[in-house]
mmCIF file with all atom_site columns, C-alpha atoms and ligand atoms in Angstrom:
data_model
loop_
_atom_site.group_PDB
_atom_site.id
_atom_site.type_symbol
_atom_site.label_atom_id
_atom_site.label_alt_id
_atom_site.label_comp_id
_atom_site.label_asym_id
_atom_site.label_entity_id
_atom_site.label_seq_id
_atom_site.pdbx_PDB_ins_code
_atom_site.Cartn_x
_atom_site.Cartn_y
_atom_site.Cartn_z
_atom_site.occupancy
_atom_site.B_iso_or_equiv
_atom_site.pdbx_formal_charge
_atom_site.auth_seq_id
_atom_site.auth_comp_id
_atom_site.auth_asym_id
_atom_site.auth_atom_id
_atom_site.pdbx_PDB_model_num
ATOM   1   C CA . UNK A 1 1   ? -17.776 6.828  13.291  1.00 48.00 ? 1   UNK A CA 1
ATOM   2   C CA . UNK A 1 2   ? -17.847 7.787  9.626   1.00 59.00 ? 2   UNK A CA 1
ATOM   3   C CA . UNK A 1 3   ? -20.825 5.855  8.378   1.00 54.00 ? 3   UNK A CA 1
ATOM   4   C CA . UNK A 1 4   ? -23.955 4.472  9.925   1.00 51.00 ? 4   UNK A CA 1
ATOM   5   C CA . UNK A 1 5   ? -26.519 2.506  7.953   1.00 46.00 ? 5   UNK A CA 1
ATOM   6   C CA . UNK A 1 6   ? -30.005 3.805  8.621   1.00 42.00 ? 6   UNK A CA 1
ATOM   7   C CA . UNK A 1 7   ? -32.956 2.235  6.770   1.00 41.00 ? 7   UNK A CA 1
ATOM   8   C CA . UNK A 1 8   ? -30.531 0.577  4.315   1.00 43.00 ? 8   UNK A CA 1
ATOM   9   C CA . UNK A 1 9   ? -29.228 4.009  3.332   1.00 47.00 ? 9   UNK A CA 1
ATOM   10  C CA . UNK A 1 10  ? -25.681 4.881  4.429   1.00 62.00 ? 10  UNK A CA 1
ATOM   11  C CA . UNK A 1 11  ? -25.505 8.117  6.427   1.00 88.00 ? 11  UNK A CA 1
ATOM   12  C CA . UNK A 1 12  ? -22.078 9.530  5.770   1.00 94.00 ? 12  UNK A CA 1
ATOM   13  C CA . UNK A 1 13  ? -20.415 11.656 8.461   1.00 95.00 ? 13  UNK A CA 1
ATOM   14  C CA . UNK A 1 14  ? -19.427 14.318 5.939   1.00 96.00 ? 14  UNK A CA 1
ATOM   15  C CA . UNK A 1 15  ? -18.057 16.749 8.517   1.00 96.00 ? 15  UNK A CA 1
ATOM   16  C CA . UNK A 1 16  ? -15.596 14.142 9.788   1.00 97.00 ? 16  UNK A CA 1
ATOM   17  C CA . UNK A 1 17  ? -14.616 13.040 6.289   1.00 98.00 ? 17  UNK A CA 1
ATOM   18  C CA . UNK A 1 18  ? -14.115 16.670 5.200   1.00 97.00 ? 18  UNK A CA 1
ATOM   19  C CA . UNK A 1 19  ? -11.972 17.246 8.281   1.00 98.00 ? 19  UNK A CA 1
ATOM   20  C CA . UNK A 1 20  ? -9.707  14.351 7.263   1.00 98.00 ? 20  UNK A CA 1
ATOM   21  C CA . UNK A 1 21  ? -9.511  15.866 3.776   1.00 98.00 ? 21  UNK A CA 1
ATOM   22  C CA . UNK A 1 22  ? -8.698  19.274 5.262   1.00 98.00 ? 22  UNK A CA 1
ATOM   23  C CA . UNK A 1 23  ? -5.884  17.732 7.333   1.00 98.00 ? 23  UNK A CA 1
ATOM   24  C CA . UNK A 1 24  ? -4.512  16.187 4.121   1.00 98.00 ? 24  UNK A CA 1
ATOM   25  C CA . UNK A 1 25  ? -4.187  19.656 2.554   1.00 98.00 ? 25  UNK A CA 1
ATOM   26  C CA . UNK A 1 26  ? -1.276  20.183 4.959   1.00 98.00 ? 26  UNK A CA 1
ATOM   27  C CA . UNK A 1 27  ? 0.651   17.480 3.072   1.00 98.00 ? 27  UNK A CA 1
ATOM   28  C CA . UNK A 1 28  ? -0.090  19.001 -0.317  1.00 98.00 ? 28  UNK A CA 1
ATOM   29  C CA . UNK A 1 29  ? 2.832   19.995 -2.569  1.00 98.00 ? 29  UNK A CA 1
ATOM   30  C CA . UNK A 1 30  ? 1.468   22.866 -4.626  1.00 98.00 ? 30  UNK A CA 1
ATOM   31  C CA . UNK A 1 31  ? 4.261   25.409 -5.224  1.00 98.00 ? 31  UNK A CA 1
ATOM   32  C CA . UNK A 1 32  ? 2.924   26.328 -8.688  1.00 98.00 ? 32  UNK A CA 1
ATOM   33  C CA . UNK A 1 33  ? -0.828  26.747 -8.364  1.00 98.00 ? 33  UNK A CA 1
ATOM   34  C CA . UNK A 1 34  ? -0.850  27.415 -4.608  1.00 98.00 ? 34  UNK A CA 1
ATOM   35  C CA . UNK A 1 35  ? -4.119  25.491 -4.532  1.00 98.00 ? 35  UNK A CA 1
ATOM   36  C CA . UNK A 1 36  ? -3.693  22.931 -1.769  1.00 98.00 ? 36  UNK A CA 1
ATOM   37  C CA . UNK A 1 37  ? -6.088  20.001 -2.070  1.00 98.00 ? 37  UNK A CA 1
ATOM   38  C CA . UNK A 1 38  ? -6.817  17.081 0.241   1.00 98.00 ? 38  UNK A CA 1
ATOM   39  C CA . UNK A 1 39  ? -9.149  14.144 -0.335  1.00 98.00 ? 39  UNK A CA 1
ATOM   40  C CA . UNK A 1 40  ? -10.538 11.584 2.095   1.00 98.00 ? 40  UNK A CA 1
ATOM   41  C CA . UNK A 1 41  ? -12.401 8.427  1.148   1.00 98.00 ? 41  UNK A CA 1
ATOM   42  C CA . UNK A 1 42  ? -14.461 6.053  3.242   1.00 98.00 ? 42  UNK A CA 1
ATOM   43  C CA . UNK A 1 43  ? -14.259 2.381  2.241   1.00 98.00 ? 43  UNK A CA 1
ATOM   44  C CA . UNK A 1 44  ? -16.975 -0.235 2.565   1.00 97.00 ? 44  UNK A CA 1
ATOM   45  C CA . UNK A 1 45  ? -14.865 -1.733 5.383   1.00 96.00 ? 45  UNK A CA 1
ATOM   46  C CA . UNK A 1 46  ? -15.055 1.542  7.331   1.00 96.00 ? 46  UNK A CA 1
ATOM   47  C CA . UNK A 1 47  ? -11.448 2.569  6.665   1.00 97.00 ? 47  UNK A CA 1
ATOM   48  C CA . UNK A 1 48  ? -10.508 6.121  5.728   1.00 98.00 ? 48  UNK A CA 1
ATOM   49  C CA . UNK A 1 49  ? -7.924  6.647  2.987   1.00 98.00 ? 49  UNK A CA 1
ATOM   50  C CA . UNK A 1 50  ? -6.479  10.042 2.151   1.00 98.00 ? 50  UNK A CA 1
ATOM   51  C CA . UNK A 1 51  ? -4.525  11.880 -0.518  1.00 98.00 ? 51  UNK A CA 1
ATOM   52  C CA . UNK A 1 52  ? -2.978  15.269 -1.281  1.00 98.00 ? 52  UNK A CA 1
ATOM   53  C CA . UNK A 1 53  ? -2.135  16.932 -4.575  1.00 98.00 ? 53  UNK A CA 1
ATOM   54  C CA . UNK A 1 54  ? 1.471   16.727 -5.719  1.00 98.00 ? 54  UNK A CA 1
ATOM   55  C CA . UNK A 1 55  ? 2.502   19.184 -8.423  1.00 98.00 ? 55  UNK A CA 1
ATOM   56  C CA . UNK A 1 56  ? 5.446   19.025 -10.794 1.00 98.00 ? 56  UNK A CA 1
ATOM   57  C CA . UNK A 1 57  ? 7.649   21.552 -12.577 1.00 98.00 ? 57  UNK A CA 1
ATOM   58  C CA . UNK A 1 58  ? 6.352   19.915 -15.760 1.00 98.00 ? 58  UNK A CA 1
ATOM   59  C CA . UNK A 1 59  ? 2.855   21.173 -14.973 1.00 97.00 ? 59  UNK A CA 1
ATOM   60  C CA . UNK A 1 60  ? 0.933   18.487 -16.836 1.00 97.00 ? 60  UNK A CA 1
ATOM   61  C CA . UNK A 1 61  ? 2.408   15.770 -14.623 1.00 98.00 ? 61  UNK A CA 1
ATOM   62  C CA . UNK A 1 62  ? 0.619   17.081 -11.535 1.00 98.00 ? 62  UNK A CA 1
ATOM   63  C CA . UNK A 1 63  ? -1.091  14.443 -9.420  1.00 98.00 ? 63  UNK A CA 1
ATOM   64  C CA . UNK A 1 64  ? -4.459  15.430 -7.988  1.00 98.00 ? 64  UNK A CA 1
ATOM   65  C CA . UNK A 1 65  ? -5.385  14.629 -4.403  1.00 98.00 ? 65  UNK A CA 1
ATOM   66  C CA . UNK A 1 66  ? -7.815  11.949 -5.610  1.00 98.00 ? 66  UNK A CA 1
ATOM   67  C CA . UNK A 1 67  ? -4.976  10.277 -7.499  1.00 98.00 ? 67  UNK A CA 1
ATOM   68  C CA . UNK A 1 68  ? -3.018  10.044 -4.221  1.00 98.00 ? 68  UNK A CA 1
ATOM   69  C CA . UNK A 1 69  ? -6.194  8.784  -2.523  1.00 98.00 ? 69  UNK A CA 1
ATOM   70  C CA . UNK A 1 70  ? -6.662  5.816  -4.874  1.00 98.00 ? 70  UNK A CA 1
ATOM   71  C CA . UNK A 1 71  ? -2.968  5.039  -4.438  1.00 98.00 ? 71  UNK A CA 1
ATOM   72  C CA . UNK A 1 72  ? -3.480  5.036  -0.647  1.00 98.00 ? 72  UNK A CA 1
ATOM   73  C CA . UNK A 1 73  ? -6.504  2.775  -1.134  1.00 98.00 ? 73  UNK A CA 1
ATOM   74  C CA . UNK A 1 74  ? -4.403  0.211  -3.035  1.00 98.00 ? 74  UNK A CA 1
ATOM   75  C CA . UNK A 1 75  ? -1.531  0.525  -0.569  1.00 97.00 ? 75  UNK A CA 1
ATOM   76  C CA . UNK A 1 76  ? -3.793  -0.085 2.417   1.00 96.00 ? 76  UNK A CA 1
ATOM   77  C CA . UNK A 1 77  ? -5.332  -3.266 1.021   1.00 95.00 ? 77  UNK A CA 1
ATOM   78  C CA . UNK A 1 78  ? -7.812  -2.079 -1.611  1.00 96.00 ? 78  UNK A CA 1
ATOM   79  C CA . UNK A 1 79  ? -11.571 -2.377 -1.366  1.00 96.00 ? 79  UNK A CA 1
ATOM   80  C CA . UNK A 1 80  ? -14.476 -0.240 -2.495  1.00 98.00 ? 80  UNK A CA 1
ATOM   81  C CA . UNK A 1 81  ? -14.996 3.449  -1.874  1.00 98.00 ? 81  UNK A CA 1
ATOM   82  C CA . UNK A 1 82  ? -18.435 4.500  -0.586  1.00 98.00 ? 82  UNK A CA 1
ATOM   83  C CA . UNK A 1 83  ? -17.862 8.247  -0.027  1.00 98.00 ? 83  UNK A CA 1
ATOM   84  C CA . UNK A 1 84  ? -15.205 10.806 -0.950  1.00 98.00 ? 84  UNK A CA 1
ATOM   85  C CA . UNK A 1 85  ? -14.722 14.361 0.307   1.00 98.00 ? 85  UNK A CA 1
ATOM   86  C CA . UNK A 1 86  ? -12.373 16.758 -1.453  1.00 98.00 ? 86  UNK A CA 1
ATOM   87  C CA . UNK A 1 87  ? -11.369 19.989 0.263   1.00 98.00 ? 87  UNK A CA 1
ATOM   88  C CA . UNK A 1 88  ? -9.116  22.876 -0.759  1.00 98.00 ? 88  UNK A CA 1
ATOM   89  C CA . UNK A 1 89  ? -6.722  24.761 1.497   1.00 97.00 ? 89  UNK A CA 1
ATOM   90  C CA . UNK A 1 90  ? -9.437  27.321 2.216   1.00 97.00 ? 90  UNK A CA 1
ATOM   91  C CA . UNK A 1 91  ? -11.382 24.551 3.970   1.00 96.00 ? 91  UNK A CA 1
ATOM   92  C CA . UNK A 1 92  ? -14.187 24.461 1.414   1.00 96.00 ? 92  UNK A CA 1
ATOM   93  C CA . UNK A 1 93  ? -15.301 21.424 -0.656  1.00 97.00 ? 93  UNK A CA 1
ATOM   94  C CA . UNK A 1 94  ? -13.852 21.206 -4.165  1.00 97.00 ? 94  UNK A CA 1
ATOM   95  C CA . UNK A 1 95  ? -15.510 19.563 -7.163  1.00 96.00 ? 95  UNK A CA 1
ATOM   96  C CA . UNK A 1 96  ? -13.393 16.689 -8.521  1.00 98.00 ? 96  UNK A CA 1
ATOM   97  C CA . UNK A 1 97  ? -11.857 17.303 -11.949 1.00 98.00 ? 97  UNK A CA 1
ATOM   98  C CA . UNK A 1 98  ? -12.922 15.140 -14.896 1.00 98.00 ? 98  UNK A CA 1
ATOM   99  C CA . UNK A 1 99  ? -9.884  12.848 -14.793 1.00 98.00 ? 99  UNK A CA 1
ATOM   100 C CA . UNK A 1 100 ? -10.405 12.223 -11.084 1.00 98.00 ? 100 UNK A CA 1
ATOM   101 C CA . UNK A 1 101 ? -14.063 11.368 -11.608 1.00 98.00 ? 101 UNK A CA 1
ATOM   102 C CA . UNK A 1 102 ? -12.816 8.541  -13.821 1.00 98.00 ? 102 UNK A CA 1
ATOM   103 C CA . UNK A 1 103 ? -10.179 7.492  -11.262 1.00 98.00 ? 103 UNK A CA 1
ATOM   104 C CA . UNK A 1 104 ? -12.821 7.356  -8.525  1.00 98.00 ? 104 UNK A CA 1
ATOM   105 C CA . UNK A 1 105 ? -15.249 5.447  -10.775 1.00 98.00 ? 105 UNK A CA 1
ATOM   106 C CA . UNK A 1 106 ? -12.833 2.518  -10.899 1.00 98.00 ? 106 UNK A CA 1
ATOM   107 C CA . UNK A 1 107 ? -13.093 2.012  -7.126  1.00 98.00 ? 107 UNK A CA 1
ATOM   108 C CA . UNK A 1 108 ? -16.550 3.322  -6.269  1.00 98.00 ? 108 UNK A CA 1
ATOM   109 C CA . UNK A 1 109 ? -18.740 3.052  -9.353  1.00 98.00 ? 109 UNK A CA 1
ATOM   110 C CA . UNK A 1 110 ? -21.790 5.200  -10.001 1.00 98.00 ? 110 UNK A CA 1
ATOM   111 C CA . UNK A 1 111 ? -23.177 4.873  -6.457  1.00 98.00 ? 111 UNK A CA 1
ATOM   112 C CA . UNK A 1 112 ? -20.118 6.468  -4.845  1.00 98.00 ? 112 UNK A CA 1
ATOM   113 C CA . UNK A 1 113 ? -21.171 9.508  -2.777  1.00 98.00 ? 113 UNK A CA 1
ATOM   114 C CA . UNK A 1 114 ? -19.007 12.519 -3.648  1.00 98.00 ? 114 UNK A CA 1
ATOM   115 C CA . UNK A 1 115 ? -18.770 16.052 -2.406  1.00 94.00 ? 115 UNK A CA 1
ATOM   116 C CA . UNK A 1 116 ? -19.612 18.242 -5.389  1.00 87.00 ? 116 UNK A CA 1
ATOM   117 C CA . UNK A 1 117 ? -18.076 21.594 -4.485  1.00 91.00 ? 117 UNK A CA 1
ATOM   118 C CA . UNK A 1 118 ? -19.060 24.798 -2.735  1.00 93.00 ? 118 UNK A CA 1
ATOM   119 C CA . UNK A 1 119 ? -22.806 25.335 -2.627  1.00 94.00 ? 119 UNK A CA 1
ATOM   120 C CA . UNK A 1 120 ? -23.619 21.817 -3.787  1.00 94.00 ? 120 UNK A CA 1
ATOM   121 C CA . UNK A 1 121 ? -24.866 18.972 -1.655  1.00 93.00 ? 121 UNK A CA 1
ATOM   122 C CA . UNK A 1 122 ? -22.952 15.704 -1.923  1.00 96.00 ? 122 UNK A CA 1
ATOM   123 C CA . UNK A 1 123 ? -24.157 13.708 -4.906  1.00 97.00 ? 123 UNK A CA 1
ATOM   124 C CA . UNK A 1 124 ? -23.372 10.421 -6.618  1.00 98.00 ? 124 UNK A CA 1
ATOM   125 C CA . UNK A 1 125 ? -20.543 9.838  -9.020  1.00 98.00 ? 125 UNK A CA 1
ATOM   126 C CA . UNK A 1 126 ? -23.179 8.646  -11.483 1.00 98.00 ? 126 UNK A CA 1
ATOM   127 C CA . UNK A 1 127 ? -24.509 12.231 -11.520 1.00 98.00 ? 127 UNK A CA 1
ATOM   128 C CA . UNK A 1 128 ? -21.036 13.718 -11.932 1.00 97.00 ? 128 UNK A CA 1
ATOM   129 C CA . UNK A 1 129 ? -19.899 11.240 -14.601 1.00 98.00 ? 129 UNK A CA 1
ATOM   130 C CA . UNK A 1 130 ? -22.922 9.832  -16.416 1.00 98.00 ? 130 UNK A CA 1
ATOM   131 C CA . UNK A 1 131 ? -22.421 6.957  -18.815 1.00 97.00 ? 131 UNK A CA 1
ATOM   132 C CA . UNK A 1 132 ? -18.939 6.258  -17.496 1.00 97.00 ? 132 UNK A CA 1
ATOM   133 C CA . UNK A 1 133 ? -16.606 3.760  -19.097 1.00 96.00 ? 133 UNK A CA 1
ATOM   134 C CA . UNK A 1 134 ? -15.424 1.213  -16.548 1.00 96.00 ? 134 UNK A CA 1
ATOM   135 C CA . UNK A 1 135 ? -14.133 -2.271 -15.814 1.00 94.00 ? 135 UNK A CA 1
ATOM   136 C CA . UNK A 1 136 ? -17.402 -3.916 -16.940 1.00 93.00 ? 136 UNK A CA 1
ATOM   137 C CA . UNK A 1 137 ? -16.998 -2.406 -20.414 1.00 94.00 ? 137 UNK A CA 1
ATOM   138 C CA . UNK A 1 138 ? -13.621 -4.078 -20.798 1.00 93.00 ? 138 UNK A CA 1
ATOM   139 C CA . UNK A 1 139 ? -15.064 -7.451 -19.855 1.00 88.00 ? 139 UNK A CA 1
ATOM   140 C CA . UNK A 1 140 ? -17.863 -7.059 -22.397 1.00 88.00 ? 140 UNK A CA 1
ATOM   141 C CA . UNK A 1 141 ? -15.878 -5.671 -25.313 1.00 91.00 ? 141 UNK A CA 1
ATOM   142 C CA . UNK A 1 142 ? -12.821 -7.915 -25.590 1.00 91.00 ? 142 UNK A CA 1
ATOM   143 C CA . UNK A 1 143 ? -12.618 -9.678 -28.966 1.00 91.00 ? 143 UNK A CA 1
HETATM 144 N N1 . THU B 2 .   ? -6.650  19.419 -8.065  1.00 58.09 ? 201 THU B N1 1
HETATM 145 C C1 . THU B 2 .   ? -6.883  18.308 -7.334  1.00 58.09 ? 201 THU B C1 1
HETATM 146 O O1 . THU B 2 .   ? -6.048  17.889 -6.519  1.00 58.09 ? 201 THU B O1 1
HETATM 147 N N2 . THU B 2 .   ? -8.066  17.659 -7.524  1.00 58.09 ? 201 THU B N2 1
HETATM 148 C C2 . THU B 2 .   ? -9.051  18.055 -8.378  1.00 58.09 ? 201 THU B C2 1
HETATM 149 O O2 . THU B 2 .   ? -10.029 17.334 -8.559  1.00 58.09 ? 201 THU B O2 1
HETATM 150 C C3 . THU B 2 .   ? -8.939  19.342 -9.056  1.00 58.09 ? 201 THU B C3 1
HETATM 151 C C4 . THU B 2 .   ? -7.595  19.960 -9.036  1.00 58.09 ? 201 THU B C4 1
HETATM 152 C C5 . THU B 2 .   ? -5.351  20.092 -7.908  1.00 58.09 ? 201 THU B C5 1
HETATM 153 C C6 . THU B 2 .   ? -4.412  19.912 -9.071  1.00 58.09 ? 201 THU B C6 1
HETATM 154 C C7 . THU B 2 .   ? -3.515  21.139 -8.939  1.00 58.09 ? 201 THU B C7 1
HETATM 155 O O3 . THU B 2 .   ? -2.442  20.811 -8.077  1.00 58.09 ? 201 THU B O3 1
HETATM 156 C C8 . THU B 2 .   ? -4.392  22.174 -8.278  1.00 58.09 ? 201 THU B C8 1
HETATM 157 O O4 . THU B 2 .   ? -5.543  21.477 -7.785  1.00 58.09 ? 201 THU B O4 1
HETATM 158 C C9 . THU B 2 .   ? -4.849  23.277 -9.214  1.00 58.09 ? 201 THU B C9 1
HETATM 159 O O5 . THU B 2 .   ? -5.448  22.747 -10.361 1.00 58.09 ? 201 THU B O5 1
#
């Protein structure tokens, strides 16, 4: 079980989610940086989606693990993310890069619970990406 709702507050099974992320590091393709990254996300339907980083000889085209995760989310039927754990090959949590904070915002919004790196308790995406631009802004700003 990855999530149990206690007093209207979701209790995320972070150890289990991090373990799924750690497993995903084994599918990482990181011949350039040698930083293997895996990500695991829990959906509001209780599904777990995963991703691994995929690097490229043209360095800037590298796909982060979270990018693979949102692709897996779409592939497996979509839905909303409620928690995401990101882990490096050393087994420790990794803070999501700026671009990936935006990618995750699309599918989890500011309430998404996110691991925030070594020495940091999980926090919300709203804390990691305050004032984010998102789908609602598009709806409001079309002319
Ligand atoms: N990386 C991720 O997969 N996610 C992040 O949020 C930060 C960085 C990957 C990209 C690259 O393959 C390696 O870590 C080193 O930057």
